[in-house]
Amino acid sequence: MNSETDVQTEQIDIAVIGAGLGGAAAAALLEAEGFKVDVFEQAPEFVRLGAGIHIGPNVMKIFRKLGLEDRLAGIGAHPDFWFSRDGRTGEYLSRIKLGDFAKSEYGAPYITIHRGDLHAEQIAILPKERLHFDHRLTDIEEREDHVLLSFANGKQVAAKLVIGADGINSAIREKLLGVEKPRFSGWIGHRALVDMDKLRATGLEYERCVKWWWEQSRHIMAYATKGDDSEYYYVTGVPVDSWNHTEGFVDSSREEMEAIFGDNAHPMVRGLIDATTEVTKWPFWNRDPMSLWSQGRLCMLGDACHPMRPHMAQGACMAIEDAAVLARSLTLTGAEDYKTAFKIYENARRERATKVQTISNANTWLKQPEDPAWVYAYDPLTVELT
Ligand code: FAD
């Protein structure tokens, strides 16, 4: 122990800050490799947040390693295709094969699932005694042989390594790169779980995964979130001039959906609007690719180092891929040689994460027929590490 550290301060090996999708994955994967990991999450307890999320075969391979693949595949929906369609005429712009094709060609299923269901499964496999809710990181002090972490609840720990999986407003990013608010991307999204009875009453057969497109790349991405098709969700993307609310999200309405998408809408889009009872709208925040991902004993992953607009449905997938590659890098070098491990990790991840960030922000993914193999066939568990 360093003499500067109070004798009462708990000593730990690896601290993961944030138990979101990326942090929970990092903790589970590092534990599986034999590291001792403590996770610190600001939320007072686990809450089933969010709504729909896509998990590609690239990440289902990681859940296979964690023993979660079959459970998640049992809960989530399995779209046979990602369709892109014109929001007025219904014309098919692309039909990207998923379903059995994803299993045979990309090595694992492609699922769509409620984010809360996914997160609950990830949290359930973490050792309870090392998952610390109600721990908001407020201060980081780098010492010679550890990092002193202070939390809003008054606790302090001395960690040998710190992984910042604390999202777009990351305290670790702030420590490494200074205070800078994320930028409003100029886009918002409306999010709604639709009323299934109203949807069924249309008599139309809703596809399990379809993105409806309009001018300026405005869109509605609609999909099932449960294997039994009992839940259907949509998230929109709409360019706007500004976001003037202080809240993280605000209420929207069916009328607003009608005003944005209702003009000559295809009958299936009309059905979606009519089946909307509660809908909220959210700003999408962004940052440019970062000049560094790690420094000293601190390292970042996921939205902390490459946030993106969500239009490629790969933001969390990138966070979980990061977690897998970081765990492998540390296993390769051993925790003592964390500097080499962090370099190997960034070498393996920077180009891919930046490419996904760029395409996601451009909102062009799968609008036209294209081969998605470079995203979905990627295997973070075998990709070469140099
Ligand atoms: P987060 O999920 O933001 O987790 C960060 C965690 O850190 C949180 O639990 C937070 O409470 C905690 N935290 C923050 N600060 C502190 C602190 N100081 N101390 C302690 N804890 C702290 N991705 C996909 O892969 N597929 C999709 O289909 C998809 N759809 C999306 C739809 C929408 C509308 C949006 C907005 C995003 C979507 N994404 C999708 C992206 C995805 O949600 C994010 O990229 C992903 O959640 C990032 O994970 P993360 O673990 O890096 O960060």
mmCIF file of C-alpha atoms and ligand atoms in Angstrom, residues 17-24 40-43 49 52-56 110 115 119 135-138 151 164-172 189-191 223 233 235-236 282-284 301-320, ligand 1:
data_model
loop_
_atom_site.group_PDB
_atom_site.id
_atom_site.type_symbol
_atom_site.label_atom_id
_atom_site.label_comp_id
_atom_site.label_asym_id
_atom_site.label_seq_id
_atom_site.Cartn_x
_atom_site.Cartn_y
_atom_site.Cartn_z
ATOM 1 C CA ILE A 17 -17.008 2.417 -13.263
ATOM 2 C CA GLY A 18 -20.560 1.998 -14.559
ATOM 3 C CA ALA A 19 -22.681 -1.155 -14.635
ATOM 4 C CA GLY A 20 -24.356 -0.378 -17.968
ATOM 5 C CA LEU A 21 -24.242 -2.856 -20.835
ATOM 6 C CA GLY A 22 -20.526 -2.282 -21.473
ATOM 7 C CA GLY A 23 -19.416 -2.215 -17.828
ATOM 8 C CA ALA A 24 -21.412 -5.298 -16.878
ATOM 9 C CA PHE A 40 -19.281 0.836 -9.071
ATOM 10 C CA GLU A 41 -22.600 2.126 -10.378
ATOM 11 C CA GLN A 42 -24.191 5.464 -9.540
ATOM 12 C CA ALA A 43 -27.792 4.189 -9.710
ATOM 13 C CA LEU A 49 -34.470 0.871 -18.136
ATOM 14 C CA GLY A 52 -35.636 -2.062 -27.571
ATOM 15 C CA ILE A 53 -32.109 -2.948 -28.580
ATOM 16 C CA HIS A 54 -30.589 -5.038 -31.364
ATOM 17 C CA ILE A 55 -27.798 -7.449 -30.505
ATOM 18 C CA GLY A 56 -25.865 -8.662 -33.514
ATOM 19 C CA TYR A 110 -29.253 -11.745 -34.502
ATOM 20 C CA ARG A 115 -32.810 -3.509 -23.131
ATOM 21 C CA HIS A 119 -29.332 -5.828 -18.769
ATOM 22 C CA HIS A 135 -21.545 4.632 -5.848
ATOM 23 C CA ARG A 136 -21.238 7.725 -8.014
ATOM 24 C CA LEU A 137 -17.621 8.402 -8.798
ATOM 25 C CA THR A 138 -16.807 12.009 -7.970
ATOM 26 C CA PHE A 151 -17.603 8.346 -4.382
ATOM 27 C CA GLY A 164 -14.337 3.811 -17.354
ATOM 28 C CA ALA A 165 -17.553 2.280 -18.663
ATOM 29 C CA ASP A 166 -19.471 5.299 -17.433
ATOM 30 C CA GLY A 167 -21.128 6.397 -20.640
ATOM 31 C CA ILE A 168 -21.155 9.584 -22.667
ATOM 32 C CA ASN A 169 -20.641 11.879 -19.656
ATOM 33 C CA SER A 170 -17.785 9.755 -18.369
ATOM 34 C CA ALA A 171 -15.908 11.017 -15.327
ATOM 35 C CA ILE A 172 -12.875 9.059 -16.550
ATOM 36 C CA GLY A 189 -35.553 10.137 -31.426
ATOM 37 C CA HIS A 190 -39.127 9.337 -30.399
ATOM 38 C CA ARG A 191 -39.449 6.084 -28.503
ATOM 39 C CA TYR A 223 -39.157 -4.120 -34.218
ATOM 40 C CA TYR A 233 -41.263 -0.971 -30.247
ATOM 41 C CA VAL A 235 -37.527 4.553 -32.263
ATOM 42 C CA THR A 236 -37.427 7.405 -34.744
ATOM 43 C CA TRP A 282 -34.872 12.122 -26.659
ATOM 44 C CA PRO A 283 -31.951 14.194 -27.878
ATOM 45 C CA PHE A 284 -29.038 12.312 -29.431
ATOM 46 C CA LEU A 301 -14.729 1.660 -23.245
ATOM 47 C CA GLY A 302 -18.105 2.063 -24.923
ATOM 48 C CA ASP A 303 -19.909 5.398 -24.988
ATOM 49 C CA ALA A 304 -17.231 6.866 -22.706
ATOM 50 C CA CYS A 305 -14.835 6.834 -25.658
ATOM 51 C CA HIS A 306 -16.940 6.528 -28.815
ATOM 52 C CA PRO A 307 -20.543 7.689 -28.390
ATOM 53 C CA MET A 308 -22.630 7.717 -31.545
ATOM 54 C CA ARG A 309 -26.101 8.370 -32.825
ATOM 55 C CA PRO A 310 -27.956 5.055 -32.560
ATOM 56 C CA HIS A 311 -28.915 4.545 -36.214
ATOM 57 C CA MET A 312 -26.787 1.477 -36.857
ATOM 58 C CA ALA A 313 -28.034 -0.289 -33.688
ATOM 59 C CA GLN A 314 -24.440 -1.067 -32.718
ATOM 60 C CA GLY A 315 -23.510 1.378 -29.902
ATOM 61 C CA ALA A 316 -23.927 -1.119 -27.087
ATOM 62 C CA CYS A 317 -22.528 -3.849 -29.305
ATOM 63 C CA MET A 318 -19.333 -1.795 -29.663
ATOM 64 C CA ALA A 319 -19.180 -1.321 -25.880
ATOM 65 C CA ILE A 320 -19.504 -5.080 -25.332
HETATM 66 P P1 FAD B 1 -24.100 3.355 -20.671
HETATM 67 O O1 FAD B 1 -25.109 2.364 -21.143
HETATM 68 O O2 FAD B 1 -24.437 4.796 -20.777
HETATM 69 O O3 FAD B 1 -23.742 2.986 -19.177
HETATM 70 C C1 FAD B 1 -22.995 3.836 -18.370
HETATM 71 C C2 FAD B 1 -23.262 3.472 -16.917
HETATM 72 O O4 FAD B 1 -22.370 4.218 -16.088
HETATM 73 C C3 FAD B 1 -24.669 3.828 -16.461
HETATM 74 O O5 FAD B 1 -25.220 2.731 -15.773
HETATM 75 C C4 FAD B 1 -24.475 5.037 -15.566
HETATM 76 O O6 FAD B 1 -25.452 5.142 -14.548
HETATM 77 C C5 FAD B 1 -23.095 4.764 -15.006
HETATM 78 N N1 FAD B 1 -22.362 5.981 -14.571
HETATM 79 C C6 FAD B 1 -22.234 7.144 -15.254
HETATM 80 N N2 FAD B 1 -21.475 8.017 -14.567
HETATM 81 C C7 FAD B 1 -21.117 7.380 -13.413
HETATM 82 C C8 FAD B 1 -20.319 7.762 -12.285
HETATM 83 N N3 FAD B 1 -19.754 8.971 -12.214
HETATM 84 N N4 FAD B 1 -20.144 6.870 -11.292
HETATM 85 C C9 FAD B 1 -20.709 5.620 -11.354
HETATM 86 N N5 FAD B 1 -21.478 5.214 -12.396
HETATM 87 C C10 FAD B 1 -21.668 6.077 -13.415
HETATM 88 N N6 FAD B 1 -26.915 0.000 -29.198
HETATM 89 C C11 FAD B 1 -26.960 -1.233 -29.776
HETATM 90 O O7 FAD B 1 -25.962 -1.962 -29.756
HETATM 91 N N7 FAD B 1 -28.100 -1.670 -30.378
HETATM 92 C C12 FAD B 1 -29.234 -0.904 -30.447
HETATM 93 O O8 FAD B 1 -30.256 -1.333 -31.006
HETATM 94 C C13 FAD B 1 -29.207 0.393 -29.844
HETATM 95 N N8 FAD B 1 -30.314 1.182 -29.858
HETATM 96 C C14 FAD B 1 -30.257 2.408 -29.257
HETATM 97 C C15 FAD B 1 -31.403 3.217 -29.294
HETATM 98 C C16 FAD B 1 -31.379 4.486 -28.703
HETATM 99 C C17 FAD B 1 -32.584 5.345 -28.784
HETATM 100 C C18 FAD B 1 -30.200 4.934 -28.044
HETATM 101 C C19 FAD B 1 -30.156 6.299 -27.411
HETATM 102 C C20 FAD B 1 -29.065 4.130 -28.005
HETATM 103 C C21 FAD B 1 -29.082 2.873 -28.623
HETATM 104 N N9 FAD B 1 -27.954 2.043 -28.629
HETATM 105 C C22 FAD B 1 -27.992 0.812 -29.215
HETATM 106 C C23 FAD B 1 -26.695 2.522 -28.030
HETATM 107 C C24 FAD B 1 -26.493 2.037 -26.631
HETATM 108 O O9 FAD B 1 -27.600 2.271 -25.818
HETATM 109 C C25 FAD B 1 -25.244 2.677 -26.011
HETATM 110 O O10 FAD B 1 -24.209 2.747 -26.944
HETATM 111 C C26 FAD B 1 -24.796 1.790 -24.853
HETATM 112 O O11 FAD B 1 -25.769 1.799 -23.840
HETATM 113 C C27 FAD B 1 -23.453 2.251 -24.298
HETATM 114 O O12 FAD B 1 -23.106 1.416 -23.228
HETATM 115 P P2 FAD B 1 -22.073 1.883 -22.119
HETATM 116 O O13 FAD B 1 -22.011 0.753 -21.148
HETATM 117 O O14 FAD B 1 -20.838 2.362 -22.773
HETATM 118 O O15 FAD B 1 -22.727 3.179 -21.456
#
